[in-house]
CSV table of C-alpha atoms in Angstrom, one decimal:
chain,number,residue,atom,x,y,z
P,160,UNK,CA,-71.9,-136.1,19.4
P,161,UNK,CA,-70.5,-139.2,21.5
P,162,UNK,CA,-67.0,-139.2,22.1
P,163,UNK,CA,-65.1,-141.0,19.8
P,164,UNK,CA,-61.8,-143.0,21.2
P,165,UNK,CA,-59.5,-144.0,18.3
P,166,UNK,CA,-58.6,-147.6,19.1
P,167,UNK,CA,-56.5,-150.6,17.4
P,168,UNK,CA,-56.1,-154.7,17.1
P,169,UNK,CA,-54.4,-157.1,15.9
P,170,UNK,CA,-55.0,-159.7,13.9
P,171,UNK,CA,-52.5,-162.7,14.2
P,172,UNK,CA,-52.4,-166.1,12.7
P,173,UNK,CA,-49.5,-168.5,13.5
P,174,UNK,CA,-47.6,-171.0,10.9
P,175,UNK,CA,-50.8,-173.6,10.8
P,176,UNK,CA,-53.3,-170.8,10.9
P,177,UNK,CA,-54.4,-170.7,14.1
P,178,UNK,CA,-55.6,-167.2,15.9
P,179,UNK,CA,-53.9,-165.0,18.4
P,180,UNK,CA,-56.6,-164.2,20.6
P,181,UNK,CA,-56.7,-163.0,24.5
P,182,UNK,CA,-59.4,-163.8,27.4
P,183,UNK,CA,-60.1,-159.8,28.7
P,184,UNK,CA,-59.3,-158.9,32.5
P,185,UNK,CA,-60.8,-155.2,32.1
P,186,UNK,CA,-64.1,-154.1,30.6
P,187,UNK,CA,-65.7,-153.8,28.6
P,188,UNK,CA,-66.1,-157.2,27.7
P,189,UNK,CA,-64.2,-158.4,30.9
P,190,UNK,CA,-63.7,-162.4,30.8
P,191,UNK,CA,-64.7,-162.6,27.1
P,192,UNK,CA,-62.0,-163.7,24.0
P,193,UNK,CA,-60.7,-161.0,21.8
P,194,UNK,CA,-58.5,-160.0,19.1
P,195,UNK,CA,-55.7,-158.3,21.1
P,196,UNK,CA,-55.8,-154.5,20.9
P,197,UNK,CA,-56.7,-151.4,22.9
P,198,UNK,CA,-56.4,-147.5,22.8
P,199,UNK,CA,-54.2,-145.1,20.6
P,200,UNK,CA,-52.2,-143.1,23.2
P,201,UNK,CA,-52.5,-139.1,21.7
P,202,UNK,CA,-50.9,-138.9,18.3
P,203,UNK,CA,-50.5,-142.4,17.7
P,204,UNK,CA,-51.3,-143.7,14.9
P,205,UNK,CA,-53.3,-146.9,14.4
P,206,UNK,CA,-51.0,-149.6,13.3
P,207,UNK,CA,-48.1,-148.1,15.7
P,208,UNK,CA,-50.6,-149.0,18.4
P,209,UNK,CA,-51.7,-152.5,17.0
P,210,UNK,CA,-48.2,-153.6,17.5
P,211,UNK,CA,-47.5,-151.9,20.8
P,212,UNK,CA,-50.9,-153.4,22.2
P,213,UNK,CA,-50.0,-156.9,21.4
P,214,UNK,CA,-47.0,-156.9,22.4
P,215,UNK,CA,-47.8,-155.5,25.8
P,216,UNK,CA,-50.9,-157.7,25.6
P,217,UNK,CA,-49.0,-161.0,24.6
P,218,UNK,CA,-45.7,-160.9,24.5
P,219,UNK,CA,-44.7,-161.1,20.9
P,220,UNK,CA,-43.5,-158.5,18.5
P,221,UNK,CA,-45.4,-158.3,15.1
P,222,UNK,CA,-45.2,-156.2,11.7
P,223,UNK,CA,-48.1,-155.2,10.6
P,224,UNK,CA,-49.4,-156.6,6.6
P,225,UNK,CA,-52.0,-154.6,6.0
P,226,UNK,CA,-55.3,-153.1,7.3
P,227,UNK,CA,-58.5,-155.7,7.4
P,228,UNK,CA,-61.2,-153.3,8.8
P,229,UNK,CA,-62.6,-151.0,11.0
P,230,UNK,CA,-65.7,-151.4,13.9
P,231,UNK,CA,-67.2,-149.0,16.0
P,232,UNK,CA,-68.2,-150.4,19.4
P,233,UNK,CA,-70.4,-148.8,22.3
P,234,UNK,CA,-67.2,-147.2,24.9
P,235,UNK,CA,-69.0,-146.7,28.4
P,236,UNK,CA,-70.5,-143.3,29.3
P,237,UNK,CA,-72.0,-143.3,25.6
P,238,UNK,CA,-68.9,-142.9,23.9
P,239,UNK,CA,-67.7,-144.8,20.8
P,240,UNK,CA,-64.7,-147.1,19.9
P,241,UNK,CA,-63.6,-146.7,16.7
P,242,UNK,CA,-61.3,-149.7,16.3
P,243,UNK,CA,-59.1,-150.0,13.0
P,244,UNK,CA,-57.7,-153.7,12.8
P,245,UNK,CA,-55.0,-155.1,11.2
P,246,UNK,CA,-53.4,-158.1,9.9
P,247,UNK,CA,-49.8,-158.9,11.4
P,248,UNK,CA,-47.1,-161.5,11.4
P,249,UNK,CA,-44.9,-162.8,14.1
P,250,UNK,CA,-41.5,-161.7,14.5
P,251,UNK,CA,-40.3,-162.4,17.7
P,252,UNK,CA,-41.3,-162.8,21.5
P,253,UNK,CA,-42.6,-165.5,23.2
P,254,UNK,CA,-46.6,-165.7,24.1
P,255,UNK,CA,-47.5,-164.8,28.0
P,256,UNK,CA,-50.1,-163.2,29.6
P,257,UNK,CA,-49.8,-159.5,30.1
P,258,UNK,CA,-51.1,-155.6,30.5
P,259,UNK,CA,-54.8,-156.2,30.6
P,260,UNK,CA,-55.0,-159.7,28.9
P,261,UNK,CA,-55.6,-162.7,31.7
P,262,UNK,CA,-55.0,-165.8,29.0
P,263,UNK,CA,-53.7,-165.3,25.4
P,264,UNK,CA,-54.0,-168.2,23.3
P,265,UNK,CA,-53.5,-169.7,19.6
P,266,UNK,CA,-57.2,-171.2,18.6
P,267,UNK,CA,-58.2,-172.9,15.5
P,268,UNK,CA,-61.6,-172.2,14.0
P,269,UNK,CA,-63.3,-174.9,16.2
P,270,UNK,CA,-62.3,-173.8,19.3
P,271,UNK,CA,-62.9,-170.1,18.4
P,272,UNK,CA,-66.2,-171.1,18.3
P,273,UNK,CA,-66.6,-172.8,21.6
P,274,UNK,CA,-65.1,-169.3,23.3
P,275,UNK,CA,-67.2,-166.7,24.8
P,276,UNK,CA,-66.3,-164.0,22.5
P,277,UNK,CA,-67.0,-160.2,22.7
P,278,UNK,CA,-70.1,-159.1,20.3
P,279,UNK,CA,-70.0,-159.6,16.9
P,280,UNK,CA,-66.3,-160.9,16.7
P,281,UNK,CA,-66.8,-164.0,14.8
P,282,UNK,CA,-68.5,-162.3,12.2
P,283,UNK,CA,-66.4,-159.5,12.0
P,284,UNK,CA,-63.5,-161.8,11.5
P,285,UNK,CA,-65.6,-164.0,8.8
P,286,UNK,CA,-66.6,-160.8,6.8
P,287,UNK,CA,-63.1,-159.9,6.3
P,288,UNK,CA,-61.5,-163.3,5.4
P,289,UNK,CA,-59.6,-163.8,8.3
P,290,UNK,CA,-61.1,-166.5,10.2
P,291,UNK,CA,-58.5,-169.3,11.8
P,292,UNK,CA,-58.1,-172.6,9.6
């Protein structure tokens, strides 16, 4: 059985609806748009590490609204993510670039398009309902 690494996002939408997303420095996916998000650290529980990984990732500190899905991705060495996202709302912080995220950005639904995004991103986040405006 593959190795299964528990991992978490964060799904963020500003005041007009725009997406939280960050460009990757680290693989996989390196130089591709995300959601941001990362590992659990041991005993952590999902939504704890949604909010610690966007903060670290982008600066700003959310609450997290409830849970929106889960995907499992290919981890390298033939391991599995198993990444549990969730919808959050801003409470504080101001957006920069850190941890392992080169560029986060607000993007509407046009320009999330035009991004090179990790696999299957867009239609995760169309399947669930939580698409920019």
């Amino acid at each position: 059985m593959a190795l299964r690494v528990p991992c978490a996002g964060g799904i963020v939408h500003d005041g007009t609806g725009r997406l939280l997303v960050i460009r990757r420095s680290q693989q996989p996916s390196a130089g591709s748009w995300s959601v941001p998000g990362g590992r659990c650290r041991p005993g952590e529980a999902a939504a704890a590490a949604c909010v610690r990984e966007v903060a670290e990732e982008t600066g700003l500190e959310v609450a997290v609204l409830r849970r929106a899905g889960r995907v499992e991705r290919a981890a390298p060495g033939g391991g599995l993510y198993v990444i549990d996202d969730f919808v959050c709302a801003v409470l504080g912080g101001e957006l920069r670039a850190g941890d392992d995220a080169i560029d986060p950005r607000w993007v509407s639904r046009a320009e999330l398009v035009a991004l090179d995004l990790v696999p299957d991103l867009y239609a995760t986040l169309a399947e669930w309902g939580v698409l920019p405006n």
